[in-house]
CSV table of C-alpha atoms in Angstrom, one decimal:
chain,number,residue,atom,x,y,z
A,445,MET,CA,0.0,0.0,0.0
A,446,LEU,CA,2.8,2.3,0.9
A,447,GLU,CA,4.5,1.7,-2.4
A,448,LYS,CA,1.3,2.7,-4.3
A,449,ILE,CA,1.1,5.9,-2.4
A,450,LYS,CA,4.7,6.8,-3.2
A,451,LYS,CA,4.2,6.1,-6.9
A,452,HIS,CA,1.0,8.2,-7.0
A,453,LYS,CA,2.9,11.2,-5.4
A,454,LYS,CA,5.7,10.9,-8.0
A,455,LEU,CA,3.2,10.9,-10.8
A,456,MET,CA,1.4,14.0,-9.5
A,457,ILE,CA,4.6,15.9,-9.1
A,458,ALA,CA,5.6,15.0,-12.7
A,459,ILE,CA,2.2,16.2,-14.0
A,460,VAL,CA,2.5,19.5,-12.1
A,461,VAL,CA,6.0,20.1,-13.4
A,462,ILE,CA,4.9,19.4,-17.0
A,463,VAL,CA,1.9,21.8,-16.6
A,464,ILE,CA,4.2,24.6,-15.2
A,465,ILE,CA,6.7,24.2,-18.1
A,466,ALA,CA,3.8,24.3,-20.6
A,467,ILE,CA,2.4,27.5,-19.1
A,468,VAL,CA,5.9,29.2,-19.2
A,469,ILE,CA,6.5,28.2,-22.8
A,470,GLY,CA,3.0,29.5,-23.7
A,471,ILE,CA,3.7,32.9,-22.1
A,472,LEU,CA,7.1,33.2,-23.8
A,473,VAL,CA,5.7,32.3,-27.2
A,474,HIS,CA,2.9,34.8,-26.7
A,475,ARG,CA,5.3,37.6,-25.8
A,476,MET,CA,7.7,36.8,-28.6
A,477,ARG,CA,4.8,36.9,-31.1
A,478,GLN,CA,3.7,40.2,-29.6
A,479,SER,CA,7.2,41.5,-30.0
A,480,ALA,CA,7.5,40.3,-33.6
A,481,SER,CA,4.1,42.0,-34.3
A,482,GLU,CA,5.3,45.3,-32.8
A,483,ILE,CA,8.7,45.1,-34.7
A,484,THR,CA,6.7,44.5,-37.9
A,485,GLN,CA,4.6,47.6,-37.1
A,486,VAL,CA,7.8,49.6,-36.5
A,487,ASP,CA,9.4,48.5,-39.7
A,488,SER,CA,6.3,49.3,-41.7
A,489,GLY,CA,6.6,53.1,-40.8
A,490,ILE,CA,9.0,55.8,-42.0
A,491,GLN,CA,12.1,56.4,-39.9
A,492,ALA,CA,12.3,59.8,-38.3
A,493,PHE,CA,14.0,61.6,-35.4
A,494,THR,CA,13.2,64.4,-33.0
A,495,LEU,CA,15.2,67.6,-33.9
A,496,GLN,CA,17.3,68.9,-31.0
A,497,LYS,CA,20.5,70.8,-30.4
A,498,GLN,CA,23.8,68.9,-30.7
A,499,ASP,CA,27.3,69.9,-29.5
A,500,MET,CA,29.0,70.7,-32.8
A,501,SER,CA,32.4,71.5,-31.3
A,502,SER,CA,35.1,69.2,-32.5
A,503,SER,CA,38.5,68.2,-30.9
A,504,VAL,CA,41.5,66.0,-31.2
A,505,SER,CA,42.3,63.8,-28.1
A,506,THR,CA,45.8,62.6,-27.2
A,507,SER,CA,48.1,62.3,-24.2
A,508,GLY,CA,51.5,63.3,-23.1
A,509,THR,CA,53.8,64.1,-20.2
A,510,VAL,CA,54.2,67.5,-18.4
A,511,GLU,CA,57.6,69.1,-19.2
A,512,SER,CA,59.3,72.4,-18.7
A,513,SER,CA,59.5,74.8,-21.6
A,514,ASN,CA,62.6,76.4,-20.0
A,515,VAL,CA,65.4,74.0,-19.3
A,516,THR,CA,68.9,74.9,-18.3
A,517,GLU,CA,71.9,72.5,-18.3
A,518,VAL,CA,74.4,73.6,-15.7
A,519,THR,CA,77.9,73.0,-16.9
A,520,THR,CA,81.4,73.9,-15.9
A,521,GLU,CA,85.0,73.9,-17.2
A,522,VAL,CA,86.4,73.5,-13.8
A,523,SER,CA,88.2,70.2,-13.3
A,524,SER,CA,88.6,70.3,-9.6
A,525,ALA,CA,86.7,68.4,-6.9
A,526,ILE,CA,83.4,69.8,-5.6
A,527,LYS,CA,83.9,71.2,-2.1
A,528,GLU,CA,80.3,72.1,-1.2
A,529,LEU,CA,77.1,70.8,-2.9
A,530,ASN,CA,74.1,72.9,-1.7
A,531,VAL,CA,71.3,71.1,-3.6
A,532,SER,CA,69.7,67.7,-3.9
A,533,LEU,CA,67.7,66.1,-6.6
A,534,GLY,CA,64.2,67.5,-6.6
A,535,ASP,CA,65.1,70.7,-4.8
A,536,HIS,CA,63.5,74.0,-5.9
A,537,VAL,CA,66.1,76.7,-6.4
A,538,GLU,CA,65.9,80.4,-7.1
A,539,LYS,CA,67.8,82.4,-9.8
A,540,GLY,CA,71.2,83.4,-8.4
A,541,GLN,CA,71.2,80.8,-5.6
A,542,VAL,CA,74.6,79.1,-5.0
A,543,LEU,CA,74.5,75.5,-6.3
A,544,CYS,CA,78.0,74.3,-5.5
A,545,THR,CA,81.6,75.4,-5.0
A,546,PHE,CA,84.8,73.8,-6.1
A,547,ASP,CA,88.0,73.2,-4.2
A,548,ASP,CA,90.6,75.8,-5.2
A,549,GLU,CA,93.7,74.1,-3.7
A,550,GLN,CA,94.4,71.9,-6.7
A,551,ILE,CA,93.8,74.7,-9.2
A,552,ARG,CA,96.1,77.0,-7.3
A,553,GLN,CA,98.8,74.4,-7.2
A,554,GLN,CA,98.5,73.9,-10.9
A,555,ILE,CA,98.8,77.6,-11.4
A,556,ALA,CA,101.9,77.7,-9.2
A,557,ASP,CA,103.5,74.8,-11.0
A,558,LEU,CA,102.8,76.2,-14.4
A,559,GLU,CA,104.0,79.7,-13.4
A,560,LYS,CA,107.2,78.1,-12.2
A,561,GLN,CA,107.6,76.2,-15.4
A,562,ASN,CA,106.8,79.4,-17.4
A,563,SER,CA,109.4,81.3,-15.4
A,564,ALA,CA,112.1,78.7,-16.1
A,565,ALA,CA,111.0,78.6,-19.7
A,566,LYS,CA,111.1,82.4,-19.9
A,567,LYS,CA,114.7,82.5,-18.5
A,568,ALA,CA,115.8,79.8,-21.0
A,569,SER,CA,114.0,81.7,-23.8
A,570,ASP,CA,115.6,85.0,-22.8
A,571,SER,CA,119.0,83.4,-22.6
A,572,THR,CA,118.5,81.8,-26.1
A,573,LYS,CA,117.3,85.1,-27.5
A,574,GLN,CA,120.3,87.0,-25.9
A,575,LYS,CA,122.7,84.5,-27.4
A,576,ALA,CA,121.0,84.8,-30.8
A,577,GLN,CA,121.1,88.6,-30.5
A,578,ARG,CA,124.8,88.5,-29.8
A,579,ALA,CA,125.4,86.1,-32.7
A,580,VAL,CA,123.5,88.6,-35.0
A,581,GLU,CA,125.6,91.5,-33.7
A,582,THR,CA,128.8,89.6,-34.1
A,583,ALA,CA,127.9,88.5,-37.6
A,584,GLN,CA,126.9,92.0,-38.5
A,585,ALA,CA,130.2,93.4,-37.2
A,586,GLN,CA,132.1,90.8,-39.2
A,587,ALA,CA,130.0,91.7,-42.2
A,588,ASN,CA,130.8,95.4,-41.7
A,589,ALA,CA,134.5,94.6,-41.5
A,590,LYS,CA,134.3,92.5,-44.7
A,591,ALA,CA,132.5,95.4,-46.4
A,592,ALA,CA,135.4,97.7,-45.4
A,593,ALA,CA,137.9,95.2,-46.8
A,594,VAL,CA,135.9,95.1,-50.1
A,595,ALA,CA,136.1,98.9,-50.2
A,596,VAL,CA,139.9,98.8,-49.7
A,597,ALA,CA,140.4,96.1,-52.3
A,598,GLN,CA,138.2,98.0,-54.7
A,599,ASN,CA,140.2,101.2,-54.2
A,600,ASP,CA,143.5,99.3,-54.6
A,601,TYR,CA,142.3,97.8,-57.9
A,602,GLN,CA,141.2,101.2,-59.2
A,603,THR,CA,144.5,102.8,-58.2
A,604,ILE,CA,146.6,100.2,-59.9
A,605,GLN,CA,144.5,100.4,-63.0
A,606,ASN,CA,144.9,104.2,-63.1
A,607,LEU,CA,148.7,104.0,-62.7
A,608,LEU,CA,149.3,101.4,-65.5
A,609,GLY,CA,149.9,104.1,-68.2
A,610,SER,CA,152.5,106.2,-66.3
A,611,SER,CA,154.4,103.4,-64.5
A,612,ASP,CA,157.9,102.4,-65.6
A,613,GLN,CA,157.2,98.8,-64.9
A,614,SER,CA,157.2,96.3,-67.7
A,615,ALA,CA,154.1,95.1,-69.2
A,616,GLU,CA,154.4,91.8,-67.4
A,617,GLU,CA,154.8,93.5,-64.1
A,618,LYS,CA,151.8,95.7,-64.7
A,619,ALA,CA,149.6,92.8,-65.7
A,620,SER,CA,150.7,90.8,-62.7
A,621,ALA,CA,150.0,93.7,-60.3
A,622,LEU,CA,146.5,94.3,-61.8
A,623,ALA,CA,145.7,90.6,-61.6
A,624,GLN,CA,146.7,90.5,-58.0
A,625,ALA,CA,144.6,93.5,-57.2
A,626,GLN,CA,141.6,91.9,-58.9
A,627,ALA,CA,142.1,88.6,-57.0
A,628,ASN,CA,142.2,90.6,-53.7
A,629,LEU,CA,139.0,92.3,-54.6
A,630,GLN,CA,137.2,89.0,-55.5
A,631,SER,CA,138.4,87.4,-52.3
A,632,ALA,CA,137.2,90.3,-50.2
A,633,GLN,CA,133.8,90.3,-52.0
A,634,SER,CA,133.5,86.5,-51.3
A,635,GLU,CA,134.3,87.0,-47.6
A,636,TYR,CA,131.7,89.8,-47.4
A,637,ASP,CA,129.0,87.6,-49.1
A,638,ALA,CA,129.7,84.9,-46.6
A,639,ALA,CA,129.5,87.4,-43.7
A,640,GLN,CA,126.1,88.6,-45.0
A,641,SER,CA,124.9,85.0,-45.1
A,642,ALA,CA,126.0,84.5,-41.5
A,643,VAL,CA,124.1,87.7,-40.6
A,644,ALA,CA,120.9,86.3,-42.2
A,645,SER,CA,121.3,82.9,-40.5
A,646,ALA,CA,121.8,84.6,-37.1
A,647,GLN,CA,118.8,86.8,-37.7
A,648,GLU,CA,116.6,83.8,-38.6
A,649,ALA,CA,117.8,81.9,-35.5
A,650,LEU,CA,116.9,85.0,-33.4
A,651,GLU,CA,113.4,85.1,-34.9
A,652,ASP,CA,112.9,81.4,-34.3
A,653,ALA,CA,113.9,81.7,-30.7
A,654,ALA,CA,111.5,84.6,-30.1
A,655,GLY,CA,108.6,82.9,-31.9
A,656,THR,CA,109.0,79.4,-30.3
A,657,THR,CA,109.0,80.6,-26.7
A,658,ALA,CA,106.7,83.6,-26.8
A,659,ASP,CA,103.4,81.7,-25.9
A,660,THR,CA,104.8,78.8,-23.8
A,661,GLY,CA,102.0,77.8,-21.3
A,662,SER,CA,100.1,81.0,-21.6
A,663,SER,CA,96.8,79.5,-22.8
A,664,ASP,CA,96.8,76.8,-20.1
A,665,LEU,CA,97.5,79.4,-17.5
A,666,THR,CA,94.6,81.6,-18.8
A,667,LYS,CA,92.2,78.6,-18.5
A,668,LEU,CA,93.3,78.0,-15.0
A,669,TYR,CA,92.8,81.6,-14.0
A,670,GLN,CA,89.3,81.4,-15.6
A,671,GLN,CA,88.5,78.3,-13.5
A,672,LEU,CA,89.7,80.1,-10.4
A,673,ASN,CA,87.2,82.8,-11.1
A,674,ASN,CA,84.4,80.3,-11.6
A,675,LEU,CA,84.7,78.2,-8.5
A,676,THR,CA,81.2,79.2,-7.3
A,677,VAL,CA,78.3,78.0,-9.5
A,678,VAL,CA,75.0,79.8,-9.3
A,679,ALA,CA,71.6,79.1,-10.8
A,680,GLU,CA,70.9,81.0,-14.0
A,681,GLN,CA,67.1,80.5,-13.6
A,682,SER,CA,64.6,79.4,-11.0
A,683,GLY,CA,63.2,75.9,-11.1
A,684,VAL,CA,63.5,72.3,-9.9
A,685,ILE,CA,66.7,70.2,-10.0
A,686,THR,CA,65.6,67.3,-12.2
A,687,GLN,CA,69.0,65.8,-12.9
A,688,LEU,CA,72.1,65.8,-10.6
A,689,ASN,CA,75.3,64.4,-12.1
A,690,VAL,CA,77.8,65.1,-9.2
A,691,SER,CA,78.2,64.6,-5.5
A,692,LYS,CA,80.4,66.3,-2.9
A,693,GLY,CA,84.0,65.5,-3.5
A,694,SER,CA,83.5,64.3,-7.1
A,695,ILE,CA,85.1,65.8,-10.2
A,696,PRO,CA,82.8,66.4,-13.2
A,697,THR,CA,83.8,64.0,-15.9
A,698,ASN,CA,82.1,65.7,-18.9
A,699,GLY,CA,81.4,69.2,-17.5
A,700,SER,CA,77.7,68.5,-16.8
A,701,LEU,CA,76.7,69.3,-13.2
A,702,MET,CA,72.9,69.3,-13.1
A,703,ARG,CA,69.7,70.2,-14.9
A,704,ILE,CA,67.2,72.9,-13.8
A,705,GLU,CA,63.7,72.9,-15.2
A,706,ASP,CA,61.4,75.9,-14.7
A,707,ASP,CA,58.3,74.5,-13.1
A,708,SER,CA,56.4,77.7,-13.5
A,709,SER,CA,56.6,77.4,-17.3
A,710,LEU,CA,55.0,74.1,-18.3
A,711,MET,CA,54.2,72.4,-21.5
A,712,VAL,CA,53.1,69.1,-22.9
A,713,ASN,CA,54.6,67.4,-26.0
A,714,VAL,CA,52.0,65.2,-27.6
A,715,ASN,CA,51.9,62.8,-30.6
A,716,ILE,CA,49.3,63.5,-33.3
A,717,LYS,CA,47.8,61.0,-35.6
A,718,GLU,CA,48.4,61.5,-39.3
A,719,LYS,CA,44.7,61.9,-40.0
A,720,ASP,CA,44.5,64.8,-37.5
A,721,ILE,CA,47.7,66.7,-38.1
A,722,LEU,CA,46.3,69.0,-40.8
A,723,LYS,CA,43.5,70.1,-38.5
A,724,LEU,CA,45.9,71.6,-35.9
A,725,ALA,CA,47.2,75.2,-35.9
A,726,GLN,CA,49.1,77.4,-33.6
A,727,GLY,CA,46.9,79.2,-31.1
A,728,GLN,CA,44.2,76.6,-30.7
A,729,LYS,CA,42.9,76.0,-27.2
A,730,ALA,CA,43.4,72.8,-25.3
A,731,SER,CA,41.9,71.2,-22.2
A,732,ILE,CA,44.3,69.2,-19.9
A,733,THR,CA,43.3,66.7,-17.3
A,734,SER,CA,45.3,64.3,-15.1
A,735,ASP,CA,44.3,61.2,-13.3
A,736,ALA,CA,46.8,62.1,-10.6
A,737,ILE,CA,44.9,65.2,-9.6
A,738,GLY,CA,41.4,64.2,-10.7
A,739,SER,CA,39.8,64.2,-14.1
A,740,ASP,CA,37.2,66.6,-12.8
A,741,GLN,CA,39.8,69.4,-12.7
A,742,VAL,CA,40.4,70.8,-16.2
A,743,PHE,CA,43.4,73.0,-17.0
A,744,SER,CA,43.8,75.3,-20.0
A,745,GLY,CA,46.5,75.3,-22.6
A,746,THR,CA,47.4,76.6,-26.0
A,747,VAL,CA,48.9,75.0,-29.0
A,748,ASP,CA,52.3,76.7,-29.3
A,749,LYS,CA,53.9,74.7,-32.1
A,750,VAL,CA,52.8,72.0,-34.6
A,751,VAL,CA,55.5,69.7,-36.0
A,752,ASN,CA,53.8,68.6,-39.2
A,753,PHE,CA,56.6,66.4,-40.6
A,754,ALA,CA,57.9,63.0,-39.6
A,755,SER,CA,61.7,63.0,-39.3
A,756,LYS,CA,63.8,60.3,-41.0
A,757,ASN,CA,67.0,58.6,-40.1
A,758,ALA,CA,69.3,57.4,-42.8
A,759,GLY,CA,70.6,53.9,-42.5
A,760,SER,CA,74.1,52.7,-43.4
A,761,ASP,CA,72.6,50.9,-46.5
A,762,GLY,CA,71.1,54.1,-47.7
A,763,SER,CA,67.6,53.3,-46.5
A,764,SER,CA,65.6,55.6,-44.3
A,765,SER,CA,63.3,55.0,-41.3
A,766,SER,CA,61.0,57.2,-39.4
A,767,SER,CA,62.4,58.4,-36.0
A,768,GLY,CA,59.3,60.2,-34.9
A,769,GLY,CA,55.7,61.0,-36.0
A,770,TYR,CA,53.7,64.2,-36.1
A,771,SER,CA,53.6,66.1,-32.8
A,772,ALA,CA,52.5,69.3,-31.1
A,773,THR,CA,53.6,71.4,-28.1
A,774,ILE,CA,50.9,72.6,-25.7
A,775,THR,CA,51.9,75.4,-23.3
A,776,LEU,CA,50.0,75.5,-20.0
A,777,GLU,CA,48.7,78.6,-18.2
A,778,PRO,CA,50.9,79.9,-15.4
A,779,GLY,CA,49.9,78.6,-11.9
A,780,THR,CA,48.8,75.2,-13.1
A,781,PRO,CA,49.3,72.8,-10.2
A,782,LEU,CA,50.5,70.0,-12.5
A,783,LEU,CA,53.9,68.6,-11.7
A,784,LEU,CA,56.8,67.9,-14.0
A,785,GLY,CA,56.6,64.3,-15.3
A,786,MET,CA,52.9,63.9,-14.7
A,787,SER,CA,50.9,62.0,-17.4
A,788,VAL,CA,48.0,64.0,-18.7
A,789,ASN,CA,45.2,63.7,-21.2
A,790,VAL,CA,44.9,66.5,-23.8
A,791,GLU,CA,41.9,67.6,-25.8
A,792,ILE,CA,42.7,70.1,-28.5
A,793,MET,CA,39.7,72.2,-29.6
A,794,LEU,CA,39.5,72.4,-33.4
A,795,ASN,CA,36.4,74.6,-33.1
A,796,GLU,CA,34.0,75.7,-30.3
A,797,GLU,CA,30.8,76.0,-32.2
A,798,GLY,CA,28.8,74.9,-29.1
A,799,GLU,CA,25.2,73.5,-29.3
A,800,GLN,CA,23.2,74.1,-32.5
A,801,LEU,CA,20.2,72.6,-34.2
A,802,ALA,CA,21.7,69.7,-36.2
A,803,VAL,CA,20.5,66.8,-38.3
A,804,PRO,CA,22.2,63.6,-39.6
A,805,TYR,CA,23.7,64.5,-42.9
A,806,ASP,CA,21.7,61.8,-44.7
A,807,SER,CA,18.5,63.7,-43.8
A,808,ILE,CA,19.5,66.7,-46.0
A,809,ALA,CA,18.6,66.7,-49.6
A,810,THR,CA,19.1,69.2,-52.5
A,811,ASP,CA,16.4,70.4,-54.9
A,812,ASP,CA,16.8,71.4,-58.5
A,813,ASP,CA,17.6,75.0,-57.6
A,814,GLY,CA,20.5,73.9,-55.4
A,815,ASN,CA,18.7,74.6,-52.1
A,816,SER,CA,19.3,72.3,-49.2
A,817,TYR,CA,16.2,71.1,-47.5
A,818,VAL,CA,14.8,68.7,-44.9
A,819,PHE,CA,11.4,67.0,-44.7
A,820,VAL,CA,9.4,67.8,-41.5
A,821,GLY,CA,6.5,65.6,-40.4
A,822,LYS,CA,3.5,67.3,-38.8
A,823,GLU,CA,1.4,65.0,-36.8
A,824,GLY,CA,-2.4,64.9,-37.6
A,825,LYS,CA,-5.4,63.9,-35.6
A,826,ASP,CA,-5.2,60.4,-37.1
A,827,GLY,CA,-1.7,59.9,-35.8
A,828,LYS,CA,-0.1,60.1,-39.2
A,829,TYR,CA,2.5,62.7,-40.1
A,830,LYS,CA,2.0,65.0,-43.1
A,831,ILE,CA,5.3,65.8,-44.9
A,832,LYS,CA,6.5,69.4,-45.3
A,833,LYS,CA,9.6,70.6,-47.2
A,834,VAL,CA,11.7,73.2,-45.3
A,835,ILE,CA,14.6,75.0,-46.9
A,836,VAL,CA,17.6,75.2,-44.6
A,837,THR,CA,21.0,76.8,-44.4
A,838,THR,CA,23.7,74.3,-43.5
A,839,GLY,CA,26.6,75.0,-41.2
A,840,ILE,CA,29.4,73.1,-39.7
A,841,SER,CA,29.5,69.3,-39.8
A,842,ASN,CA,31.1,66.6,-37.7
A,843,ASP,CA,31.3,62.8,-38.3
A,844,TYR,CA,27.5,62.4,-38.1
A,845,TYR,CA,25.6,65.7,-37.8
A,846,THR,CA,25.3,68.9,-39.9
A,847,ALA,CA,24.1,72.1,-38.3
A,848,VAL,CA,21.0,73.6,-40.0
A,849,SER,CA,19.1,76.8,-39.5
A,850,SER,CA,15.7,78.0,-40.7
A,851,ASP,CA,12.9,80.2,-39.3
A,852,GLU,CA,10.6,77.2,-39.9
A,853,LEU,CA,12.6,74.8,-37.6
A,854,LYS,CA,12.4,74.5,-33.9
A,855,GLU,CA,13.4,71.9,-31.3
A,856,GLY,CA,11.1,69.0,-31.1
A,857,ASP,CA,10.2,68.9,-34.9
A,858,SER,CA,10.0,65.5,-36.4
A,859,ILE,CA,12.6,65.2,-39.2
A,860,ILE,CA,12.6,62.4,-41.8
A,861,ASN,CA,15.8,60.4,-41.8
A,862,TYR,CA,15.8,59.6,-45.5
A,863,PRO,CA,14.0,62.3,-47.5
A,864,TYR,CA,13.9,60.3,-50.7
A,865,ASP,CA,11.6,57.8,-49.1
A,866,VAL,CA,8.7,60.3,-48.8
A,867,SER,CA,6.9,62.9,-50.9
A,868,GLU,CA,5.9,66.4,-49.8
A,869,GLY,CA,2.2,66.7,-48.9
A,870,GLU,CA,1.8,62.9,-48.2
A,871,SER,CA,1.0,61.4,-44.8
A,872,TYR,CA,2.9,58.5,-43.3
A,873,ASP,CA,3.3,56.5,-40.1
A,874,LEU,CA,6.6,57.5,-38.5
A,875,TYR,CA,8.7,55.7,-35.9
A,876,PHE,CA,11.6,57.2,-34.0
A,877,PRO,CA,14.6,55.0,-33.3
A,878,GLU,CA,15.8,57.2,-30.5
A,879,LYS,CA,12.6,56.4,-28.6
A,880,GLN,CA,12.9,52.6,-29.1
A,881,THR,CA,14.2,50.1,-26.5
A,882,ASP,CA,16.3,47.2,-27.6
A,883,LEU,CA,14.7,43.8,-27.8
A,884,GLY,CA,16.1,41.6,-25.1
A,885,MET,CA,15.6,39.9,-21.7
A,886,SER,CA,14.6,41.9,-18.7
A,887,ASP,CA,16.0,41.3,-15.2
A,888,ASP,CA,13.1,39.0,-14.4
A,889,GLY,CA,13.6,36.9,-17.5
A,890,ALA,CA,10.7,38.4,-19.5
A,891,VAL,CA,11.1,39.4,-23.1
A,892,THR,CA,11.3,43.2,-23.6
A,893,THR,CA,9.6,44.6,-26.8
A,894,PHE,CA,10.1,47.7,-28.9
A,895,SER,CA,7.9,50.7,-27.9
A,896,THR,CA,6.6,53.0,-30.6
A,897,SER,CA,5.0,55.6,-28.3
A,898,ASN,CA,6.0,59.3,-28.8
């Protein structure tokens, strides 16, 4: 008996489950048919939309990092160790503030050593020049003596030549005396020429001595004195120390000490897509936000420079590759609380037309006279919409909308999406996609249908 009761209960439960499933399926099928019917009703009308104002402003969005527009590299020619370093990385400094000082002991020792070397070199140079000068004077004296000897020999030769006619000597004796006088003259002349060459050589040696030793060590000594006058390094501008290449006691290896970036003069370098670069121009306004501060805070900037070319690098094989794309520089207004190195989002305003009455560009047609027009539907008592042609003046366009103006248009008018689907003066059923809800499942599992109510 107990077994029969159990079987009976199981059968009843199964029947109840089957009935519930059948009821649910029936409800779902009914609602789906109802939805399909309503969709068919929607598709049987003419598509339209409600005229309203649209924001016709356009912009280019990009991102970048906050930088300084005024950067100073602090360098030095001093090759001594740093005695005092008064700043640390990240410090804010003022123009004229002492950044560091160098130890002068090593430089002064170098100066003393070089001056000692220069003094010894000068003494040696002076001695060499004095010797050369004496050699010139000696050679000149010898040349003068030889010149006198030439004059004597010349006079003797002339005298003998004049006395040849009145002398009682024989012809042979006269010829011998004249030949001897001529030989003496030639010998004196040769010795004089040799003395003149010795003078020239001595003068050249004097000039070489003077020229070789005149600038010994003077340029090195000048550099050391300049370093001695530049032992104290001061800031040439106010700003933040963003790079520090030295420490106390170190000697600069390449002359670079630190970098100062003016944090009161900020800018953002941004990359620009190729399709947008021709839209940018100097002077355009920009809005800057940062997640670090909060995207609700918007800061102002201005396009300062547009780099409208992509630079190329030449390879060793003659090929070229792009080293950078298009870019722009945005200057920020003074007082902006953004910090150097912050990542920011930038929106560059191409135009600021603001809100205007606008329609999708597909809803504008052109008549035979070249006038632009739209079709407006005026709802009648029967619920249908009578079509009226309205001439419009078109304005700025964006990717979807075109601004229109007409005394016959106002917000809330029903505009036909595709004007070539209707005729002026005719009446049609309209449906408005912006007033429809998507077909889908609601939170409770029921099917949601399109609504065609206005």
